[in-house]
PDB file of C-alpha atoms and ligand atoms in Angstrom:
ATOM      1  CA  MET B 718     -97.617 162.304  45.284  1.00 73.00           C
ATOM      2  CA  ILE B 719     -95.374 162.812  42.237  1.00 74.00           C
ATOM      3  CA  ILE B 720     -95.842 160.208  39.480  1.00 75.00           C
ATOM      4  CA  PRO B 721     -92.958 160.234  36.961  1.00 75.00           C
ATOM      5  CA  GLY B 722     -94.145 161.138  33.462  1.00 74.00           C
ATOM      6  CA  MET B 723     -97.583 162.347  34.609  1.00 75.00           C
ATOM      7  CA  ALA B 724     -98.657 165.982  35.013  1.00 78.00           C
ATOM      8  CA  SER B 725     -99.633 166.324  38.674  1.00 74.00           C
ATOM      9  CA  ASP B 726    -102.824 168.191  37.737  1.00 79.00           C
ATOM     10  CA  SER B 727    -104.036 165.297  35.509  1.00 89.00           C
ATOM     11  CA  GLN B 728    -107.635 164.545  36.436  1.00 95.00           C
ATOM     12  CA  VAL B 729    -108.670 160.914  36.701  1.00 98.00           C
ATOM     13  CA  TYR B 730    -111.921 159.153  37.532  1.00 98.00           C
ATOM     14  CA  LEU B 731    -112.161 156.642  40.360  1.00 98.00           C
ATOM     15  CA  ASN B 732    -115.397 155.054  41.593  1.00 98.00           C
ATOM     16  CA  GLY B 733    -117.742 157.937  40.859  1.00 98.00           C
ATOM     17  CA  GLU B 734    -115.428 160.919  41.404  1.00 98.00           C
ATOM     18  CA  PHE B 735    -112.912 162.979  39.475  1.00 98.00           C
ATOM     19  CA  MET B 736    -109.697 163.869  41.274  1.00 97.00           C
ATOM     20  CA  GLN B 737    -106.047 164.744  40.669  1.00 96.00           C
ATOM     21  CA  ILE B 738    -104.037 161.675  39.760  1.00 95.00           C
ATOM     22  CA  GLY B 739    -101.891 161.857  42.885  1.00 94.00           C
ATOM     23  CA  GLU B 740    -105.030 161.796  45.032  1.00 96.00           C
ATOM     24  CA  ALA B 741    -106.483 158.649  43.416  1.00 97.00           C
ATOM     25  CA  LYS B 742    -105.955 155.669  45.710  1.00 97.00           C
ATOM     26  CA  ILE B 743    -107.127 152.069  45.660  1.00 98.00           C
ATOM     27  CA  SER B 744    -107.010 149.498  48.432  1.00 98.00           C
ATOM     28  CA  VAL B 745    -104.021 147.133  48.678  1.00 98.00           C
ATOM     29  CA  LEU B 746    -106.653 144.377  48.654  1.00 98.00           C
ATOM     30  CA  ASP B 747    -108.108 145.456  45.313  1.00 98.00           C
ATOM     31  CA  ARG B 748    -108.255 142.214  43.317  1.00 98.00           C
ATOM     32  CA  GLY B 749    -106.827 144.061  40.336  1.00 98.00           C
ATOM     33  CA  PHE B 750    -103.708 144.774  42.393  1.00 98.00           C
ATOM     34  CA  ILE B 751    -103.577 141.372  44.119  1.00 98.00           C
ATOM     35  CA  PHE B 752    -104.529 139.024  41.249  1.00 98.00           C
ATOM     36  CA  GLY B 753    -104.663 141.103  38.056  1.00 98.00           C
ATOM     37  CA  ASP B 754    -108.389 140.319  38.298  1.00 98.00           C
ATOM     38  CA  GLY B 755    -109.733 142.968  35.965  1.00 98.00           C
ATOM     39  CA  ILE B 756    -110.019 144.203  32.409  1.00 98.00           C
ATOM     40  CA  TYR B 757    -109.365 147.436  30.534  1.00 98.00           C
ATOM     41  CA  GLU B 758    -109.956 149.377  27.328  1.00 98.00           C
ATOM     42  CA  VAL B 759    -108.007 152.038  25.434  1.00 98.00           C
ATOM     43  CA  VAL B 760    -110.045 154.340  23.193  1.00 98.00           C
ATOM     44  CA  PRO B 761    -108.273 156.728  20.811  1.00 98.00           C
ATOM     45  CA  VAL B 762    -109.804 160.206  20.511  1.00 98.00           C
ATOM     46  CA  TYR B 763    -109.348 162.597  17.579  1.00 98.00           C
ATOM     47  CA  ASN B 764    -110.631 166.191  17.617  1.00 96.00           C
ATOM     48  CA  GLY B 765    -112.322 165.381  20.902  1.00 97.00           C
ATOM     49  CA  LYS B 766    -114.283 162.525  19.286  1.00 97.00           C
ATOM     50  CA  PRO B 767    -113.810 158.928  20.406  1.00 98.00           C
ATOM     51  CA  PHE B 768    -112.937 156.710  17.438  1.00 98.00           C
ATOM     52  CA  ARG B 769    -115.043 153.540  16.919  1.00 97.00           C
ATOM     53  CA  ILE B 770    -116.469 153.929  20.395  1.00 98.00           C
ATOM     54  CA  ALA B 771    -119.282 151.402  19.949  1.00 98.00           C
ATOM     55  CA  HIS B 772    -116.718 148.735  19.033  1.00 98.00           C
ATOM     56  CA  HIS B 773    -114.615 149.561  22.106  1.00 98.00           C
ATOM     57  CA  LEU B 774    -117.641 149.422  24.424  1.00 98.00           C
ATOM     58  CA  ASP B 775    -118.743 146.116  22.850  1.00 98.00           C
ATOM     59  CA  ARG B 776    -115.286 144.687  23.579  1.00 98.00           C
ATOM     60  CA  LEU B 777    -115.461 146.033  27.145  1.00 98.00           C
ATOM     61  CA  ASP B 778    -118.771 144.145  27.540  1.00 98.00           C
ATOM     62  CA  ARG B 779    -117.187 140.968  26.171  1.00 98.00           C
ATOM     63  CA  SER B 780    -114.144 141.222  28.465  1.00 98.00           C
ATOM     64  CA  LEU B 781    -116.338 141.803  31.539  1.00 98.00           C
ATOM     65  CA  ALA B 782    -118.640 138.924  30.619  1.00 98.00           C
ATOM     66  CA  ALA B 783    -115.644 136.620  30.056  1.00 98.00           C
ATOM     67  CA  ILE B 784    -114.411 137.159  33.612  1.00 98.00           C
ATOM     68  CA  ARG B 785    -117.931 137.347  35.092  1.00 98.00           C
ATOM     69  CA  ILE B 786    -117.969 140.938  36.337  1.00 98.00           C
ATOM     70  CA  ALA B 787    -121.352 142.645  35.953  1.00 98.00           C
ATOM     71  CA  ASN B 788    -120.953 145.751  33.802  1.00 98.00           C
ATOM     72  CA  PRO B 789    -121.007 148.658  36.275  1.00 98.00           C
ATOM     73  CA  HIS B 790    -122.377 151.123  33.671  1.00 98.00           C
ATOM     74  CA  ASP B 791    -124.825 150.995  30.824  1.00 98.00           C
ATOM     75  CA  ARG B 792    -123.830 152.339  27.406  1.00 98.00           C
ATOM     76  CA  ALA B 793    -125.035 155.869  28.218  1.00 98.00           C
ATOM     77  CA  GLY B 794    -123.081 155.790  31.487  1.00 98.00           C
ATOM     78  CA  TRP B 795    -119.833 154.835  29.745  1.00 98.00           C
ATOM     79  CA  LEU B 796    -120.374 157.440  27.036  1.00 98.00           C
ATOM     80  CA  ALA B 797    -120.974 160.120  29.668  1.00 98.00           C
ATOM     81  CA  LEU B 798    -117.844 159.097  31.580  1.00 98.00           C
ATOM     82  CA  ILE B 799    -115.743 159.075  28.420  1.00 98.00           C
ATOM     83  CA  GLY B 800    -117.091 162.530  27.532  1.00 98.00           C
ATOM     84  CA  GLN B 801    -116.163 163.857  30.976  1.00 98.00           C
ATOM     85  CA  LEU B 802    -112.655 162.435  30.652  1.00 98.00           C
ATOM     86  CA  ILE B 803    -112.229 163.998  27.203  1.00 98.00           C
ATOM     87  CA  GLU B 804    -113.277 167.390  28.654  1.00 98.00           C
ATOM     88  CA  ARG B 805    -110.350 167.039  31.068  1.00 97.00           C
ATOM     89  CA  SER B 806    -107.865 166.038  28.371  1.00 96.00           C
ATOM     90  CA  PRO B 807    -104.714 168.090  27.878  1.00 92.00           C
ATOM     91  CA  SER B 808    -105.187 167.704  24.101  1.00 95.00           C
ATOM     92  CA  PRO B 809    -108.035 167.037  21.610  1.00 96.00           C
ATOM     93  CA  ILE B 810    -105.973 164.065  20.386  1.00 97.00           C
ATOM     94  CA  CYS B 811    -105.852 161.743  23.332  1.00 97.00           C
ATOM     95  CA  MET B 812    -106.506 158.239  24.577  1.00 98.00           C
ATOM     96  CA  VAL B 813    -109.034 157.310  27.186  1.00 98.00           C
ATOM     97  CA  TYR B 814    -108.039 154.427  29.439  1.00 98.00           C
ATOM     98  CA  LEU B 815    -110.788 152.558  31.296  1.00 98.00           C
ATOM     99  CA  GLN B 816    -110.268 149.784  33.826  1.00 99.00           C
ATOM    100  CA  VAL B 817    -112.669 147.664  35.841  1.00 99.00           C
ATOM    101  CA  THR B 818    -111.506 145.234  38.523  1.00 99.00           C
ATOM    102  CA  ARG B 819    -113.565 142.813  40.570  1.00 98.00           C
ATOM    103  CA  GLY B 820    -113.189 145.092  43.603  1.00 98.00           C
ATOM    104  CA  VAL B 821    -111.837 144.847  47.135  1.00 98.00           C
ATOM    105  CA  ALA B 822    -112.112 141.690  49.235  1.00 98.00           C
ATOM    106  CA  LYS B 823    -110.145 139.495  51.645  1.00 98.00           C
ATOM    107  CA  ARG B 824    -107.402 137.795  49.637  1.00 98.00           C
ATOM    108  CA  ASP B 825    -108.817 134.519  48.369  1.00 98.00           C
ATOM    109  CA  HIS B 826    -108.478 133.210  44.813  1.00 98.00           C
ATOM    110  CA  GLY B 827    -112.151 132.355  44.347  1.00 98.00           C
ATOM    111  CA  PHE B 828    -114.626 135.141  43.689  1.00 98.00           C
ATOM    112  CA  PRO B 829    -115.951 136.807  46.879  1.00 98.00           C
ATOM    113  CA  LYS B 830    -119.092 135.014  48.106  1.00 96.00           C
ATOM    114  CA  GLU B 831    -120.892 138.272  48.899  1.00 94.00           C
ATOM    115  CA  PRO B 832    -121.373 140.696  46.010  1.00 93.00           C
ATOM    116  CA  ILE B 833    -118.765 143.494  46.004  1.00 97.00           C
ATOM    117  CA  ALA B 834    -118.609 146.734  44.059  1.00 98.00           C
ATOM    118  CA  PRO B 835    -116.162 146.669  41.162  1.00 98.00           C
ATOM    119  CA  THR B 836    -113.401 149.280  41.080  1.00 99.00           C
ATOM    120  CA  VAL B 837    -113.896 151.590  38.107  1.00 98.00           C
ATOM    121  CA  PHE B 838    -110.981 153.749  36.991  1.00 98.00           C
ATOM    122  CA  GLY B 839    -110.628 156.108  34.022  1.00 98.00           C
ATOM    123  CA  MET B 840    -107.877 158.408  32.821  1.00 98.00           C
ATOM    124  CA  VAL B 841    -107.054 160.415  29.739  1.00 97.00           C
ATOM    125  CA  ASN B 842    -103.625 161.115  28.291  1.00 96.00           C
ATOM    126  CA  ALA B 843    -102.442 163.116  25.312  1.00 96.00           C
ATOM    127  CA  MET B 844    -101.777 160.853  22.325  1.00 97.00           C
ATOM    128  CA  VAL B 845     -99.103 161.470  19.735  1.00 96.00           C
ATOM    129  CA  PRO B 846    -100.115 159.584  16.575  1.00 96.00           C
ATOM    130  CA  PRO B 847     -97.237 158.121  14.549  1.00 97.00           C
ATOM    131  CA  GLY B 848     -95.297 160.931  12.882  1.00 96.00           C
ATOM    132  CA  LYS B 849     -93.657 161.177   9.470  1.00 94.00           C
ATOM    133  CA  ALA B 850     -90.449 159.480  10.621  1.00 94.00           C
ATOM    134  CA  GLN B 851     -92.210 156.392  11.997  1.00 95.00           C
ATOM    135  CA  ARG B 852     -94.473 156.128   8.975  1.00 96.00           C
ATOM    136  CA  GLU B 853     -91.596 156.428   6.540  1.00 96.00           C
ATOM    137  CA  GLN B 854     -88.909 154.486   8.406  1.00 97.00           C
ATOM    138  CA  GLY B 855     -91.197 151.779   9.758  1.00 98.00           C
ATOM    139  CA  LEU B 856     -90.561 149.534  12.726  1.00 98.00           C
ATOM    140  CA  SER B 857     -87.967 146.877  13.507  1.00 98.00           C
ATOM    141  CA  VAL B 858     -89.126 143.799  15.374  1.00 98.00           C
ATOM    142  CA  ILE B 859     -87.806 140.498  16.657  1.00 98.00           C
ATOM    143  CA  SER B 860     -89.722 137.231  16.628  1.00 98.00           C
ATOM    144  CA  LEU B 861     -90.452 135.659  19.988  1.00 98.00           C
ATOM    145  CA  PRO B 862     -92.260 132.534  21.189  1.00 98.00           C
ATOM    146  CA  ASP B 863     -95.693 133.479  22.546  1.00 98.00           C
ATOM    147  CA  GLU B 864     -95.607 132.295  26.143  1.00 97.00           C
ATOM    148  CA  ARG B 865     -98.873 133.846  27.307  1.00 98.00           C
ATOM    149  CA  TRP B 866    -101.982 132.078  28.570  1.00 98.00           C
ATOM    150  CA  LEU B 867    -104.777 130.722  26.382  1.00 98.00           C
ATOM    151  CA  HIS B 868    -107.284 133.559  26.835  1.00 98.00           C
ATOM    152  CA  CYS B 869    -105.588 136.343  24.928  1.00 98.00           C
ATOM    153  CA  GLU B 870    -109.015 137.377  23.555  1.00 98.00           C
ATOM    154  CA  ILE B 871    -109.806 138.903  26.956  1.00 98.00           C
ATOM    155  CA  LYS B 872    -108.432 142.419  27.395  1.00 98.00           C
ATOM    156  CA  SER B 873    -107.164 141.488  30.848  1.00 98.00           C
ATOM    157  CA  VAL B 874    -104.976 143.725  33.015  1.00 98.00           C
ATOM    158  CA  SER B 875    -102.858 140.595  33.691  1.00 98.00           C
ATOM    159  CA  LEU B 876    -100.284 141.651  31.116  1.00 98.00           C
ATOM    160  CA  LEU B 877     -97.043 140.140  32.426  1.00 98.00           C
ATOM    161  CA  GLY B 878     -96.473 138.107  29.250  1.00 98.00           C
ATOM    162  CA  ASN B 879     -96.962 141.221  27.121  1.00 98.00           C
ATOM    163  CA  VAL B 880     -94.778 143.326  29.427  1.00 98.00           C
ATOM    164  CA  LEU B 881     -91.889 140.812  29.263  1.00 98.00           C
ATOM    165  CA  ALA B 882     -92.262 140.550  25.481  1.00 98.00           C
ATOM    166  CA  LYS B 883     -92.068 144.330  25.049  1.00 98.00           C
ATOM    167  CA  GLN B 884     -89.034 144.472  27.343  1.00 98.00           C
ATOM    168  CA  ALA B 885     -87.341 141.750  25.261  1.00 98.00           C
ATOM    169  CA  ALA B 886     -87.768 144.087  22.258  1.00 98.00           C
ATOM    170  CA  THR B 887     -86.336 147.038  24.173  1.00 98.00           C
ATOM    171  CA  ASP B 888     -83.399 144.911  25.368  1.00 98.00           C
ATOM    172  CA  ALA B 889     -82.758 143.863  21.754  1.00 98.00           C
ATOM    173  CA  GLY B 890     -82.804 147.521  20.635  1.00 98.00           C
ATOM    174  CA  VAL B 891     -85.894 147.121  18.415  1.00 98.00           C
ATOM    175  CA  ASP B 892     -89.386 148.611  18.492  1.00 98.00           C
ATOM    176  CA  ASP B 893     -91.480 145.553  19.225  1.00 98.00           C
ATOM    177  CA  VAL B 894     -91.910 141.807  18.950  1.00 98.00           C
ATOM    178  CA  VAL B 895     -93.954 139.581  16.696  1.00 98.00           C
ATOM    179  CA  MET B 896     -94.981 136.473  18.603  1.00 99.00           C
ATOM    180  CA  PHE B 897     -95.443 132.911  17.379  1.00 99.00           C
ATOM    181  CA  ARG B 898     -97.320 130.190  19.222  1.00 98.00           C
ATOM    182  CA  ASP B 899     -96.261 126.666  18.210  1.00 98.00           C
ATOM    183  CA  GLY B 900     -94.704 128.167  15.083  1.00 98.00           C
ATOM    184  CA  TYR B 901     -97.751 130.203  14.028  1.00 98.00           C
ATOM    185  CA  LEU B 902     -98.191 133.982  14.121  1.00 99.00           C
ATOM    186  CA  SER B 903    -100.191 135.378  17.025  1.00 99.00           C
ATOM    187  CA  GLU B 904     -99.649 139.110  17.626  1.00 98.00           C
ATOM    188  CA  GLY B 905     -97.330 141.872  18.846  1.00 98.00           C
ATOM    189  CA  SER B 906     -96.861 142.845  22.511  1.00 98.00           C
ATOM    190  CA  SER B 907     -99.766 145.314  22.161  1.00 98.00           C
ATOM    191  CA  SER B 908    -100.797 145.161  18.517  1.00 98.00           C
ATOM    192  CA  ASN B 909    -102.285 142.927  15.843  1.00 98.00           C
ATOM    193  CA  VAL B 910     -99.992 141.788  13.044  1.00 99.00           C
ATOM    194  CA  TRP B 911    -100.738 141.681   9.315  1.00 98.00           C
ATOM    195  CA  VAL B 912     -98.788 140.291   6.414  1.00 98.00           C
ATOM    196  CA  VAL B 913     -99.031 140.748   2.676  1.00 98.00           C
ATOM    197  CA  ILE B 914     -98.202 137.735   0.512  1.00 98.00           C
ATOM    198  CA  GLY B 915     -98.711 137.831  -3.250  1.00 97.00           C
ATOM    199  CA  GLY B 916    -101.001 140.873  -3.152  1.00 97.00           C
ATOM    200  CA  LYS B 917    -103.231 139.431  -0.428  1.00 98.00           C
ATOM    201  CA  LEU B 918    -103.686 140.776   3.101  1.00 98.00           C
ATOM    202  CA  LEU B 919    -103.501 138.048   5.740  1.00 98.00           C
ATOM    203  CA  ALA B 920    -103.975 137.936   9.495  1.00 98.00           C
ATOM    204  CA  PRO B 921    -104.233 135.169  12.092  1.00 98.00           C
ATOM    205  CA  PRO B 922    -107.810 134.028  12.736  1.00 98.00           C
ATOM    206  CA  LYS B 923    -109.837 135.673  15.504  1.00 98.00           C
ATOM    207  CA  ASN B 924    -109.719 133.164  18.338  1.00 98.00           C
ATOM    208  CA  ASN B 925    -108.514 132.797  21.923  1.00 98.00           C
ATOM    209  CA  LEU B 926    -104.861 133.208  20.878  1.00 98.00           C
ATOM    210  CA  ILE B 927    -105.082 136.910  20.010  1.00 98.00           C
ATOM    211  CA  LEU B 928    -106.865 140.020  21.171  1.00 98.00           C
ATOM    212  CA  GLU B 929    -109.336 141.092  18.529  1.00 98.00           C
ATOM    213  CA  GLY B 930    -108.132 144.659  18.093  1.00 98.00           C
ATOM    214  CA  ILE B 931    -110.700 147.240  17.126  1.00 98.00           C
ATOM    215  CA  ARG B 932    -108.490 147.790  14.125  1.00 98.00           C
ATOM    216  CA  TYR B 933    -108.778 144.086  13.218  1.00 98.00           C
ATOM    217  CA  GLY B 934    -112.295 144.621  11.881  1.00 97.00           C
ATOM    218  CA  LEU B 935    -111.375 148.040  10.544  1.00 98.00           C
ATOM    219  CA  MET B 936    -108.494 146.689   8.425  1.00 98.00           C
ATOM    220  CA  GLY B 937    -110.890 144.170   6.881  1.00 97.00           C
ATOM    221  CA  GLU B 938    -113.244 147.035   5.983  1.00 97.00           C
ATOM    222  CA  LEU B 939    -110.431 149.181   4.561  1.00 98.00           C
ATOM    223  CA  ALA B 940    -109.133 146.230   2.519  1.00 98.00           C
ATOM    224  CA  GLU B 941    -112.596 145.737   1.055  1.00 97.00           C
ATOM    225  CA  GLN B 942    -112.843 149.446   0.175  1.00 96.00           C
ATOM    226  CA  ILE B 943    -109.637 149.298  -1.848  1.00 97.00           C
ATOM    227  CA  GLY B 944    -110.386 145.917  -3.440  1.00 98.00           C
ATOM    228  CA  LEU B 945    -107.608 144.165  -1.537  1.00 98.00           C
ATOM    229  CA  PRO B 946    -108.259 140.462  -0.927  1.00 98.00           C
ATOM    230  CA  PHE B 947    -108.178 139.589   2.778  1.00 98.00           C
ATOM    231  CA  GLU B 948    -107.994 136.218   4.445  1.00 98.00           C
ATOM    232  CA  ALA B 949    -107.777 135.238   8.116  1.00 98.00           C
ATOM    233  CA  ARG B 950    -105.813 132.001   8.491  1.00 98.00           C
ATOM    234  CA  LYS B 951    -102.961 130.421  10.420  1.00 98.00           C
ATOM    235  CA  LEU B 952     -99.634 131.843   9.242  1.00 99.00           C
ATOM    236  CA  SER B 953     -96.416 129.917   9.757  1.00 98.00           C
ATOM    237  CA  LYS B 954     -93.236 131.629  10.863  1.00 98.00           C
ATOM    238  CA  GLN B 955     -91.590 130.813   7.512  1.00 98.00           C
ATOM    239  CA  GLU B 956     -94.419 132.563   5.661  1.00 98.00           C
ATOM    240  CA  VAL B 957     -94.180 135.629   7.882  1.00 98.00           C
ATOM    241  CA  LEU B 958     -90.384 135.876   7.552  1.00 98.00           C
ATOM    242  CA  ALA B 959     -90.710 135.666   3.759  1.00 98.00           C
ATOM    243  CA  ALA B 960     -93.742 138.018   3.484  1.00 98.00           C
ATOM    244  CA  ASP B 961     -93.723 140.954   1.055  1.00 98.00           C
ATOM    245  CA  GLU B 962     -94.988 143.285   3.796  1.00 98.00           C
ATOM    246  CA  ILE B 963     -95.686 143.153   7.514  1.00 99.00           C
ATOM    247  CA  MET B 964     -97.816 145.697   9.394  1.00 98.00           C
ATOM    248  CA  VAL B 965     -99.002 146.223  12.927  1.00 98.00           C
ATOM    249  CA  THR B 966    -102.182 147.922  14.134  1.00 98.00           C
ATOM    250  CA  SER B 967    -103.282 149.321  17.486  1.00 98.00           C
ATOM    251  CA  ALA B 968    -105.180 152.287  18.878  1.00 98.00           C
ATOM    252  CA  THR B 969    -101.973 154.316  19.286  1.00 97.00           C
ATOM    253  CA  LYS B 970     -99.876 152.903  16.404  1.00 98.00           C
ATOM    254  CA  GLU B 971    -102.905 153.114  14.083  1.00 98.00           C
ATOM    255  CA  VAL B 972    -101.283 151.190  11.214  1.00 98.00           C
ATOM    256  CA  LEU B 973     -97.491 151.065  10.849  1.00 98.00           C
ATOM    257  CA  PRO B 974     -95.155 149.105   8.577  1.00 98.00           C
ATOM    258  CA  VAL B 975     -92.598 146.634   9.915  1.00 98.00           C
ATOM    259  CA  VAL B 976     -89.450 146.879   7.792  1.00 98.00           C
ATOM    260  CA  ARG B 977     -87.069 144.568   9.657  1.00 98.00           C
ATOM    261  CA  ILE B 978     -87.629 141.276  11.439  1.00 98.00           C
ATOM    262  CA  ASP B 979     -84.821 139.482  13.273  1.00 98.00           C
ATOM    263  CA  GLY B 980     -82.310 141.825  11.628  1.00 98.00           C
ATOM    264  CA  ARG B 981     -83.411 141.017   8.077  1.00 98.00           C
ATOM    265  CA  PRO B 982     -85.372 143.307   5.751  1.00 98.00           C
ATOM    266  CA  VAL B 983     -89.084 142.656   5.188  1.00 98.00           C
ATOM    267  CA  GLY B 984     -89.667 142.650   1.404  1.00 97.00           C
ATOM    268  CA  SER B 985     -87.796 145.648   0.004  1.00 96.00           C
ATOM    269  CA  GLY B 986     -86.898 146.806   3.527  1.00 98.00           C
ATOM    270  CA  LYS B 987     -89.091 149.876   3.005  1.00 98.00           C
ATOM    271  CA  PRO B 988     -92.774 150.506   3.797  1.00 98.00           C
ATOM    272  CA  GLY B 989     -94.682 148.688   1.060  1.00 98.00           C
ATOM    273  CA  PRO B 990     -97.423 149.713  -1.385  1.00 98.00           C
ATOM    274  CA  VAL B 991    -100.235 147.868   0.411  1.00 98.00           C
ATOM    275  CA  TYR B 992     -99.316 149.628   3.642  1.00 98.00           C
ATOM    276  CA  ALA B 993     -99.370 152.975   1.810  1.00 98.00           C
ATOM    277  CA  ARG B 994    -102.905 152.358   0.521  1.00 98.00           C
ATOM    278  CA  LEU B 995    -104.257 151.216   3.888  1.00 98.00           C
ATOM    279  CA  ARG B 996    -102.511 154.114   5.640  1.00 98.00           C
ATOM    280  CA  GLU B 997    -104.110 156.582   3.246  1.00 97.00           C
ATOM    281  CA  ARG B 998    -107.569 155.165   4.032  1.00 98.00           C
ATOM    282  CA  TYR B 999    -106.938 155.213   7.771  1.00 98.00           C
ATOM    283  CA  ASP B1000    -105.843 158.862   7.589  1.00 97.00           C
ATOM    284  CA  ALA B1001    -108.917 159.744   5.521  1.00 97.00           C
ATOM    285  CA  LEU B1002    -111.161 158.131   8.115  1.00 96.00           C
ATOM    286  CA  ILE B1003    -109.586 160.132  10.949  1.00 96.00           C
ATOM    287  CA  ALA B1004    -109.797 163.328   8.896  1.00 95.00           C
ATOM    288  CA  SER B1005    -113.509 162.705   8.332  1.00 94.00           C
ATOM    289  CA  LEU B1006    -114.314 162.678  12.054  1.00 90.00           C
TER     290      LEU B1006
HETATM  291  N1  PMP M1196    -103.303 142.848  20.697  1.00 72.36           N
HETATM  292  C1  PMP M1196    -102.908 143.228  21.936  1.00 72.36           C
HETATM  293  C2  PMP M1196    -102.237 142.223  22.822  1.00 72.36           C
HETATM  294  C3  PMP M1196    -103.103 144.563  22.362  1.00 72.36           C
HETATM  295  O1  PMP M1196    -102.720 144.945  23.591  1.00 72.36           O
HETATM  296  C4  PMP M1196    -103.690 145.493  21.465  1.00 72.36           C
HETATM  297  C5  PMP M1196    -103.872 146.924  21.879  1.00 72.36           C
HETATM  298  N2  PMP M1196    -104.980 147.072  22.694  1.00 72.36           N
HETATM  299  C6  PMP M1196    -104.097 145.044  20.199  1.00 72.36           C
HETATM  300  C7  PMP M1196    -103.887 143.708  19.848  1.00 72.36           C
HETATM  301  C8  PMP M1196    -104.745 145.976  19.214  1.00 72.36           C
HETATM  302  O2  PMP M1196    -106.015 146.359  19.639  1.00 72.36           O
HETATM  303  P1  PMP M1196    -106.681 147.761  19.230  1.00 72.36           P
HETATM  304  O3  PMP M1196    -106.676 147.838  17.740  1.00 72.36           O
HETATM  305  O4  PMP M1196    -108.031 147.704  19.815  1.00 72.36           O
HETATM  306  O5  PMP M1196    -105.810 148.817  19.872  1.00 72.36           O
END
């Protein structure tokens, strides 16, 4: 089977075995396929070393617990699997994708009465970290109402709201969206959003309205290292539109500046000084791996 954009010799993991991607098959009754009943993780890897792996595996635990799937592996099991995926990576800079669904059962919304084995899937893809152009030119975004459900803290594979938001950005000819729920900042389609106002770094509070990115905690640590005040609080759309700087973070974007929102420049319209300092720290951390 040819999968557009994927090398046919890519090795993936499915339920205990490694195989070529075209050979990996799940049942049409997998609850991940039928209901989006599953969760996932994306771990960035630099020089063959997974970045902040303990944080990612903690979040995987939290996501599984939130949807009441027993964790199919202990910590050592996940680490071994991640190591085996990295060995199969086309590049030492890559991202490991892990997904667990409730498993295969007769289609019925409620959980299966008899215990079933979860479906465990893993793959690894080369990752291209943001290059000079993206770092220097920054991103353009549009604002969008956040129309997702009220459990955005779960890293669920039910991503239709995020998919439609990202497509709205593509349709508008911009890089991404920044979403607002009831007039307050939530997040991007697959990133956390940060603003700088009056020399202070601000982000929406960690709650059920956003996914707590692994870089959420990291940005707080980096801010502390450089003596940058940080506060998590509700941020109105007016505040965000008038912010001195806006940034986004994710495993693959790392940290990137947003220079335009809804067609208007953010601050000077160029990547700002706070971004530059945080970016420098992020790069230093990766280089130290
Ligand atoms: N929010 C959403 C909705 C995301 O999909 C992501 C990317 N996983 C993030 C935030 C950022 O999380 P992380 O820093 O762990 O990549």
